[in-house]
Amino acid sequence: MDVSLLLDGLNDEQRNAVAAPPSSMLVLAGAGSGKTRVLVHRLAWLMQVEQCSPYSLLAVTFTNKAAAEMRGRVDKLLNGRQQGMWIGTFHGIAHRLLRAHHLDAGLPAEFQIIDSDDQLRLLKRLIKAMNLDEKQWPAKQAMWYIGGKKDEGLRPEHLQAYDPIERNWIKIYQAYQESCDRAGLVDFGELLLRSHELWLHKPHILAHYQDRFSNILVDEFQDTNNIQYAWLRMLTGDRGNLMIVGDDDQSIYGWRGAQVANIQRFLTDFDGAKTIKLEQNYRSSSNILNAANALIVNNSERMGKELWTEDNEGDPISLYASFNEVDEARFVVGRIKEWQDQGGSLSDCAILYRSNAQSRVVEDALLQEQLAYRIYGGHRFFDRLEIKDAMAYMRLKNNRDDDAAFERIVNKPTRGIGDRALSLLRDASREQGSTLWQAATYLLDNNLIAGRAASSIRKFVELITALDNDVAELALHEQIDHVVLYSGLKSMYQLEKGEKAQSRIENLEELVSAARGFKIPDDSEEMTELSAFLAFAVLESAEGQADEFDDAVQLMTLHSAKGLEFPVVFMIGVEEGMFPSQQSTEESGRMEEERRLCYVGITRAMKKLYISYAESRRLYGKEMNHRPSRFIREIPEKYIEEIRLKTQIRQPTQFGRFSAGSEKMSFESTGYQLGQRVLHAKFGEGIVMNYEGSGPQCRIQIEFDQLGSKWLVVSYARLQAL
DNA sequence: ACATTCAGATAGAAG
DNA sequence: ATCTGAATGT
């Protein structure tokens, strides 16, 4: 292959990064500056020019999507799969290490990863079992405490209690850890901590990997936390080369322990590491880019970097003040339809919001107009109740000691194991320090329980054993099919009524086909197909399977939009209290992170950016009036164009960016307000969108839910305010 | 033991 | 508004 191809089309800085001799370096890469390209070309360069074996390369990312993309692009650039190269997420790679060395890591061969939902349930049980007041010791907070300590590399025995409260958290941490260890359960933080400890305690294993990975590349380095940093530091050792790519302005995961300061730490620890800045943006038109730059200078803690582009001005940013969230959604959908009418494709459009809960209203509006959409993140397939139930059976089949799975399905469907029987099991397991399954078999074998409870529990134990036996010779998807059927799960859901039940059955069937389509990854050495599938469900369920190539509007949170780009971007709900979020205004130091999040949002847009906010919004069942976000004010007016209602009656000056009510005064004499919901005897419910004139002759425009928009004369319409 | 009803918490992001 | 766990009824 012609090596010069690897540098073709790169700018000077990009070339410097790609073609540097193997060494440690920092690439400060602004949004849209081609950092993935640099990473991909760097990997190729190391193999082609520096003659590094793929076996010696490790590339670490945060999301599965980023890992998959990098892998795909490297393979494409080099015309074929590069065997032996490790590309994956921190969690994925840690998992792989633990599987390969589970004995040295002190884990059973069939250890299972649990997600935060399982973790929370476990903690709830535990806190209850410790006779602690759940109000005073919320499981959520325990989870947060434990996660935080694991991020810092701390075990309960490392912790010193300075007050009785902390002392109790440590006790909970300890009990939780013991119960996980007994059951062979590993939470997300544990994956990282344990693989770090593996190296710490087994120097020969560390030496092996240090020896192997002479070049390590890390993407989105600003998102690394303490344990990840320590992990990388240890692996790199004195011989390896660590290339980190990141952007301090896009650090948006501080809340889960990410330390931007790790970039500085890297520069100190890796003395002599070169810094390369990528500041040319290839993504956005200059209006959008300038707006982003203007916003981010309001942050004080920056490394200093200003993006520039050769692109032309482009369209101004459109700002829309909506009456409420429904109006906002309708506006967005209307613009998307226009885009589509002009020949644009739906998949060019992304709707970005601060929190997942905001997607609902938008979905409704899209559904109404029959526009296809796809949601990233949020409720994932493998998070669904029925799927988790089915998977819990599989987990128990795989590992009888999996208490989280046991608790979940002992009595699902109900089989006579109620509070009474269950507390017998829990007590026994607590007394003996055993798992629930062990407790159950122990009690049965020694005839320590009798009556109804005993026979119910016996039946359950026999059921699981039978399922395991029945399924021994079957393919994975047949196993799941069998288990779902014979466990009684399926009929349980079939007996439920309503649309929900129907979709639950469909999801269970979908699970079977997901299993049928599951290919065991070639990096899962020594794993059974089931173990790999179970791990996949926890670790990689995020990226949806179907619809990926359909032409659909993309819906996602601002967080999950990082790393992506779209020709048309809508940022919705840009209001004080939403974005920046309420919590961030209260916690110190979080505001700058919110601003970075806004920066991330703006810089996703290539050609057109819409920002909208609602003057009134229904939140937690209450009507709220928010002010426009401070971030809007921080964007210079010259980059912004305000959008008004279709028929312009109002004076532009009256409809200023931050006016909230003055223009409504004369109109209010009619008794109605813009954005108000009204009921019409014939046309049904609608929203007041616009008005003309005043007094009894006043005509108002109403957007009816079913019939679309109509102009009506107030005095004849006999509207009922809602 | 199970089904139904009720009250109260809860809406911040991802692996 | 929606979901969860507890209280209540059968």
Tab-separated table of C-alpha atoms in Angstrom, chain A residues 400 406 425 435-447 457-458 461 465:
chain	number	residue	atom	x	y	z
A	400	ARG	CA	-27.138	-20.572	40.459
A	406	PHE	CA	-32.772	-15.295	41.826
A	425	LEU	CA	-34.443	-18.031	52.450
A	435	THR	CA	-26.293	-17.318	48.391
A	436	LEU	CA	-30.030	-17.712	48.133
A	437	TRP	CA	-29.761	-20.786	45.969
A	438	GLN	CA	-27.397	-22.409	48.434
A	439	ALA	CA	-29.725	-21.519	51.256
A	440	ALA	CA	-32.661	-23.026	49.404
A	441	THR	CA	-30.957	-26.315	48.682
A	442	TYR	CA	-29.526	-26.467	52.179
A	443	LEU	CA	-32.890	-26.000	53.809
A	444	LEU	CA	-34.487	-28.553	51.551
A	445	ASP	CA	-31.771	-31.163	51.896
A	446	ASN	CA	-31.824	-30.982	55.645
A	447	ASN	CA	-35.569	-30.877	55.936
A	457	ILE	CA	-39.266	-23.780	46.840
A	458	ARG	CA	-38.540	-27.345	45.881
A	461	VAL	CA	-35.281	-25.496	42.398
A	465	THR	CA	-32.517	-27.616	37.187
